[in-house]
Short mmCIF file of C-alpha atoms in Angstrom, two decimals:
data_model
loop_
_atom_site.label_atom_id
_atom_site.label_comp_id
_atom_site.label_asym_id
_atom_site.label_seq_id
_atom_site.Cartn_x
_atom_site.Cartn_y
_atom_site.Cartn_z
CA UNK T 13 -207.82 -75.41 -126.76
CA UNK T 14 -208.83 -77.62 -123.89
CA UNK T 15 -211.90 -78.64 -124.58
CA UNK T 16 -210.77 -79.40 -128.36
CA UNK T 17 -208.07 -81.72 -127.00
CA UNK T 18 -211.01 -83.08 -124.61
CA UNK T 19 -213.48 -84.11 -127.30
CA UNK T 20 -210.75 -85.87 -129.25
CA UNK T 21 -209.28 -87.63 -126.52
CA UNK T 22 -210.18 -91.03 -126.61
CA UNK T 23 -209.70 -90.97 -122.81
CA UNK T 24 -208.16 -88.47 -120.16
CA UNK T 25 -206.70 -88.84 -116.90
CA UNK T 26 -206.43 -87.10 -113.91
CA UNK T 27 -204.49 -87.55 -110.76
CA UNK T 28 -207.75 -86.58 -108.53
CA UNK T 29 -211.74 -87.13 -108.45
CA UNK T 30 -212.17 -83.36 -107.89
CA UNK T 31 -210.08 -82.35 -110.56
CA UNK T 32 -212.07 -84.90 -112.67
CA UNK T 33 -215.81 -83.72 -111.71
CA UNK T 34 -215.08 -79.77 -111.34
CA UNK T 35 -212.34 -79.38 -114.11
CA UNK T 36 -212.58 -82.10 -116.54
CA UNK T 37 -216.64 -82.75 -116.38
CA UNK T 38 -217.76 -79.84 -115.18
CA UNK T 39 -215.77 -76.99 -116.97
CA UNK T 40 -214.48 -78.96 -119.97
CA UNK T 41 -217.68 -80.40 -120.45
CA UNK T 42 -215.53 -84.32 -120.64
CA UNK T 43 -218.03 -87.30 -120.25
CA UNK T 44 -217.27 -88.32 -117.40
CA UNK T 45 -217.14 -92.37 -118.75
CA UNK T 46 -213.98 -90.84 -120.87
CA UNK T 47 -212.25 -89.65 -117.61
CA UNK T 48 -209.88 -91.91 -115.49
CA UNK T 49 -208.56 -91.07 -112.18
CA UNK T 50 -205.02 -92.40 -111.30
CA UNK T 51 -204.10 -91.61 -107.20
CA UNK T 52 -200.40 -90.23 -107.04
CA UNK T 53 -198.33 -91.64 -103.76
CA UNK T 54 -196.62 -90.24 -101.37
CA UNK T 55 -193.15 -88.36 -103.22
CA UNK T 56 -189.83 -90.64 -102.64
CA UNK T 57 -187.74 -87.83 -104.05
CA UNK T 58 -186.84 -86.37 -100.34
CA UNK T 59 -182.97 -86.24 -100.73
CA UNK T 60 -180.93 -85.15 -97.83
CA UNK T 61 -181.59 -81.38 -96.26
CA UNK T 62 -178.72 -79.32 -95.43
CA UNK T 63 -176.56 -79.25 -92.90
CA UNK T 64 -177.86 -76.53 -89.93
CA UNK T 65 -174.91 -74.38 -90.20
CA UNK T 66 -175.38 -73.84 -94.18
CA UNK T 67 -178.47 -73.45 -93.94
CA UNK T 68 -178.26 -70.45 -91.22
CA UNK T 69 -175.64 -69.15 -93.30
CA UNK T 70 -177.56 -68.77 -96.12
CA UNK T 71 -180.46 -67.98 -94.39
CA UNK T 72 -180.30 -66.02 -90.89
CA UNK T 73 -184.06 -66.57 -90.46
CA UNK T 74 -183.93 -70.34 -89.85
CA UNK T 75 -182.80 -69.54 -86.22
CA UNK T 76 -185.83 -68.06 -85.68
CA UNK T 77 -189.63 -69.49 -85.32
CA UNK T 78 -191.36 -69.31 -88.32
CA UNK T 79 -194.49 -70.50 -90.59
CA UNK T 80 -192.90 -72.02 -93.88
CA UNK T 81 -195.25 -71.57 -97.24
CA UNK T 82 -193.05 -72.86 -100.28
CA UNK T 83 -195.59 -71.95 -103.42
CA UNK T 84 -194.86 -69.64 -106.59
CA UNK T 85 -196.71 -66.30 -106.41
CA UNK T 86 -200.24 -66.68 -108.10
CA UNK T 87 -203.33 -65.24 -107.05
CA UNK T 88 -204.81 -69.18 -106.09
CA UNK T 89 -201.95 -69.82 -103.51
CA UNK T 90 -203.65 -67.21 -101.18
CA UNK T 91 -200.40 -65.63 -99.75
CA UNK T 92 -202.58 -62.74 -98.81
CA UNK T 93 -204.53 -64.48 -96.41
CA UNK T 94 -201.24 -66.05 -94.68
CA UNK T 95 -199.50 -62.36 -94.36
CA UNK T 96 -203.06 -61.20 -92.82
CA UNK T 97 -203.06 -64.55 -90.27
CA UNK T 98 -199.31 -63.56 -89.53
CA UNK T 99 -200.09 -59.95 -88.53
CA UNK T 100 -203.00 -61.47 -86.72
CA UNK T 101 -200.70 -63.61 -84.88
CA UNK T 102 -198.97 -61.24 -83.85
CA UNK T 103 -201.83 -59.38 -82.07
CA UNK T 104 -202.40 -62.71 -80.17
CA UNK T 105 -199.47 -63.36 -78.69
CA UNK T 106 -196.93 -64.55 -81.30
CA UNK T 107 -195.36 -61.71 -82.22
CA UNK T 108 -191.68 -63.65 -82.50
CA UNK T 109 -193.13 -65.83 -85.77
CA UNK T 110 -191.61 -64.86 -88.99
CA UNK T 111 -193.58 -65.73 -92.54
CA UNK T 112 -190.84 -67.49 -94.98
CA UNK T 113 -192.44 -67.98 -98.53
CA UNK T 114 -190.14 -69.82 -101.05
CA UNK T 115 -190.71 -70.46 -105.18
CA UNK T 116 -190.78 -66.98 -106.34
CA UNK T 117 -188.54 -64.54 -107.08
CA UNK T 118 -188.59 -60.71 -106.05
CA UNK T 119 -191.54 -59.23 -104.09
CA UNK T 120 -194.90 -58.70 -106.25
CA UNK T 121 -196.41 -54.99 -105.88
CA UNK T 122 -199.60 -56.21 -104.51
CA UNK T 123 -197.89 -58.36 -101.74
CA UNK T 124 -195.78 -55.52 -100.77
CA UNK T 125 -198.72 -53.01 -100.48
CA UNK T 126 -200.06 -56.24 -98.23
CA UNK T 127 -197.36 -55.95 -95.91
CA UNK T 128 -197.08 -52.64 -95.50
CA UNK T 129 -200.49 -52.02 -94.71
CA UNK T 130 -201.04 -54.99 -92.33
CA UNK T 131 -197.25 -53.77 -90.66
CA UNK T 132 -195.22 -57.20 -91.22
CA UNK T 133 -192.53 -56.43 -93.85
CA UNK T 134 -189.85 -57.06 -91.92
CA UNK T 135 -191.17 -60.31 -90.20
CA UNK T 136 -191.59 -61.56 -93.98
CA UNK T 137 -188.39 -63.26 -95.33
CA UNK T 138 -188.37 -63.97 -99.16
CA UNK T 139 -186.28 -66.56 -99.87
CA UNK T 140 -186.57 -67.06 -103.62
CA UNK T 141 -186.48 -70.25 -105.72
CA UNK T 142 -184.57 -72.72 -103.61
CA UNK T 143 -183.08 -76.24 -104.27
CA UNK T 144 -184.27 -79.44 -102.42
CA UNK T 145 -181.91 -79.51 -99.51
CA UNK T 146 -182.14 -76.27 -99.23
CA UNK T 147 -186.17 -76.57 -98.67
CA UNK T 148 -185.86 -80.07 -96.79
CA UNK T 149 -183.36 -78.16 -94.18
CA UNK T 150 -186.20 -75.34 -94.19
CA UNK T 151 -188.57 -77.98 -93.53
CA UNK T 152 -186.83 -78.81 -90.54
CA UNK T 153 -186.51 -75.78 -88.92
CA UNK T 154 -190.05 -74.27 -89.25
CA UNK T 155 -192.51 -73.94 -86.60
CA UNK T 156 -195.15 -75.49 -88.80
CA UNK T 157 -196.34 -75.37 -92.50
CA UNK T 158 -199.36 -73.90 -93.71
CA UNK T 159 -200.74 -74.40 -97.26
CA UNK T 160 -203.48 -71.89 -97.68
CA UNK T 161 -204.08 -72.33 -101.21
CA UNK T 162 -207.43 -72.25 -102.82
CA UNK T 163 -206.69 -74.27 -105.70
CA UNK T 164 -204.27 -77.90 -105.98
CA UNK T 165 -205.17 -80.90 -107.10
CA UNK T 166 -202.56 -82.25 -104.47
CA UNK T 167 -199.78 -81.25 -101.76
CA UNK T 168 -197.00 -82.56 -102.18
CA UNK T 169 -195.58 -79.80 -99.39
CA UNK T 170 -197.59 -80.78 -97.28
CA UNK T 171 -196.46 -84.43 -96.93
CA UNK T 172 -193.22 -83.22 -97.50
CA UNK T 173 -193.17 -80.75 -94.31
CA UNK T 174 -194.48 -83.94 -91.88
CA UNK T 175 -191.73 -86.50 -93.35
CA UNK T 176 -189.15 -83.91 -92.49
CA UNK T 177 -190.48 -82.81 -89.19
CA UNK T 178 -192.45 -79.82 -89.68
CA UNK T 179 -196.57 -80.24 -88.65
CA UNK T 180 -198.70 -79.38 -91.40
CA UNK T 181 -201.80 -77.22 -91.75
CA UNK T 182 -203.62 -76.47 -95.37
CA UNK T 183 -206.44 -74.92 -96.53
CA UNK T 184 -210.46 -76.71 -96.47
CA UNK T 185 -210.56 -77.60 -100.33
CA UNK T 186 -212.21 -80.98 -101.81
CA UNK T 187 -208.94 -81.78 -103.86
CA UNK T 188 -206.85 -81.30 -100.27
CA UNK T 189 -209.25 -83.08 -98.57
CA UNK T 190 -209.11 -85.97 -101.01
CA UNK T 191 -205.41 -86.09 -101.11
CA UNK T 192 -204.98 -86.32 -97.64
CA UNK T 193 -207.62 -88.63 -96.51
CA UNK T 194 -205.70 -91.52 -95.53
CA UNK T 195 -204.14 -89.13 -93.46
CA UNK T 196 -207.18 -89.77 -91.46
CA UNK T 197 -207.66 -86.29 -89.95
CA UNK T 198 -203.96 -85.55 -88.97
CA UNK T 199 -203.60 -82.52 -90.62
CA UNK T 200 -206.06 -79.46 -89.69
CA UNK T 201 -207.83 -78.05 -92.05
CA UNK T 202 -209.19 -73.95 -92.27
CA UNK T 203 -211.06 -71.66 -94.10
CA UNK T 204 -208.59 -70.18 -96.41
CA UNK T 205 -210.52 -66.91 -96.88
CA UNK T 206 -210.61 -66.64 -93.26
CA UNK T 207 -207.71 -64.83 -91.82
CA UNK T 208 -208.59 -65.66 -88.45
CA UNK T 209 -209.34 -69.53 -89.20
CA UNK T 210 -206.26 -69.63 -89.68
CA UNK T 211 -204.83 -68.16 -86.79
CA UNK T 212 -207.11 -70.35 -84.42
CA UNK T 213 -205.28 -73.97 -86.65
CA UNK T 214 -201.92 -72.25 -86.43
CA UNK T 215 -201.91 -71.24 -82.76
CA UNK T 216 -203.40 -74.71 -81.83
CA UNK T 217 -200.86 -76.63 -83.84
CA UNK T 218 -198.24 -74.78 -81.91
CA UNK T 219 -199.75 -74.98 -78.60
CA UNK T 220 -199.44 -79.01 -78.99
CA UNK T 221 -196.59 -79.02 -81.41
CA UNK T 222 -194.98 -82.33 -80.58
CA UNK T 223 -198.18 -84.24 -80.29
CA UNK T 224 -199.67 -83.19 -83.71
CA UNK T 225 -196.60 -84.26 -85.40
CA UNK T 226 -196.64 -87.25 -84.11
CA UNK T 227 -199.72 -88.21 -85.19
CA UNK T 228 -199.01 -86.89 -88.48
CA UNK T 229 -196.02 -88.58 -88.99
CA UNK T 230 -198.02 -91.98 -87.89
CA UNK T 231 -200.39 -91.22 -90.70
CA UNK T 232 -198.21 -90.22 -93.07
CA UNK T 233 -196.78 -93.86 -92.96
CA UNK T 234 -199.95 -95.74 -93.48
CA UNK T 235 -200.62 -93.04 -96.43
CA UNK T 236 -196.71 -94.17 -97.93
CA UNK T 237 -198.11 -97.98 -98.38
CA UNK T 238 -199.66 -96.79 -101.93
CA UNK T 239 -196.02 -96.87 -104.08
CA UNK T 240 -195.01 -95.42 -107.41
CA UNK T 241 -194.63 -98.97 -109.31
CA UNK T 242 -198.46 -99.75 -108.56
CA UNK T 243 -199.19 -95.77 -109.84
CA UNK T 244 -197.19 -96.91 -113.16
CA UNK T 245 -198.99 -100.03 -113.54
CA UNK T 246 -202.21 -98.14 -113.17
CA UNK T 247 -201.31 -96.13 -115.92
CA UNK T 248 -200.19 -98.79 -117.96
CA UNK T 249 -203.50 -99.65 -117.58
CA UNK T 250 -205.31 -96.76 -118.61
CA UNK T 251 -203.09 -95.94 -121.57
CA UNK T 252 -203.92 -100.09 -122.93
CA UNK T 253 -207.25 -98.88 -122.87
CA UNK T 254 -206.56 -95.61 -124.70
CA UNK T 255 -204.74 -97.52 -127.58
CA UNK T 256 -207.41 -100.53 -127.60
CA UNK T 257 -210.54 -97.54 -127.43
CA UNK T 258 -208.90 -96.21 -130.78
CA UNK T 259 -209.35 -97.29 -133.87
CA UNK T 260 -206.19 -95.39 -135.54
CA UNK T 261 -204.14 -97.49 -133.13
CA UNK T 262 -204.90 -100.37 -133.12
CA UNK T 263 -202.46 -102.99 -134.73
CA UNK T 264 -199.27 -100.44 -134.24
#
């Protein structure tokens, strides 16, 4: 298990300081002088999105204004909060934004209770597991991105959504909140068990749409500075150590 491979790690490394001191130390029970944290970068990976007109033929609903949450279906991603902010929306004034949720296939019995009770089936659009210009050209066209998820130890959609144009809003975790600090307080943050946080981020973000992008985007390129080569040669690092810390390996 786990905590077997733990104890006979010589070290272990982690992407994130929260990861480290809640999941490593704190459940695993890891020293925490075993434990090293490597920072990710920004991805590189973006691609090109599709063209408009595929992209409405394939999907209808990118002609319309809507909140864009790509995330597999797993109790930790917190779609049920986002449905409840959407129907929430609604009741404030918003009642033209569609939900589009991406990475899952077919519609889970407990999110379709969800949406009939709250009374937003139709105004969710289920998209299924999509390829990379597909999302990028999804990106695009949303009204904004929201990342309610109460569990990550990153976002990569979330720095994906502001390099293609969409502002981004995600949920007040430490591992978020670590990731995106050199974002330096571009992206909003909210209470992701809050339904109504929520709606307060999202109809702010869309009240001042252009200007929170901007600044995003502005942040976002100071946060690109940290590249992939200098992640490598951190973990070149780390695994020298590994093979110098054991005995069994050293002289191979």
């Amino acid at each position: 298990n786990c905590q077997q491979v733990v104890r006979q790690a010589t070290l272990v490394g982690t992407m994130s300081r929260t990861i480290r001191d809640v999941d490593i130390v704190g459940l695993l029970g890891c020293p925490q002088n075993k434990v090293r944290v490597v920072p990710g970068a920004v991805p590189t990976d973006f691609g090109e999105p599709v063209g408009t007109d595929e992209l409405l033929r394939r999907h209808p609903v990118a002609g319309q204004p809507y909140l864009l949450y790509p995330a597999g279906y797993r109790s930790y991603k917190n779609h049920a909060t986002l449905v409840e902010a959407l129907a929430l929306l609604h009741q404030a004034g918003h009642p033209e934004l569609q939900l589009v949720l991406t990475g899952f296939e077919g519609l889970p019995e407990t999110l379709a209770g969800q949406l009939q009770a709250v009374g937003v089936m139709e105004h969710v659009h289920l998209l299924g597991v999509v390829d990379r210009p597909t999302l990028a050209g999804l990106y695009q066209h949303a009204a904004m991105t929201v990342v309610p998820s109460l569990y990550e130890q990153g976002s990569y959609p979330v720095v994906e959504a502001i390099h293609w144009g969409s502002p981004a809003a995600c949920s007040d975790i430490p591992a978020l909140r670590e990731y995106l600090e050199k974002l330096q307080g571009a992206v909003p943050f909210f209470d992701a068990r809050e339904p109504r946080r929520v709606v307060d981020v999202v109809a702010a973000v869309l009240a001042d749409r252009a200007s929170v992008l901007a600044r995003q985007q502005a942040a976002l390129t100071q946060m690109a500075t940290r590249s992939w080569q200098t992640v490598a040669e951190e973990w070149i690092t780390v695994l020298r150590e590994a093979v110098q810390g054991n005995p069994a390996k050293r002289g191979r």
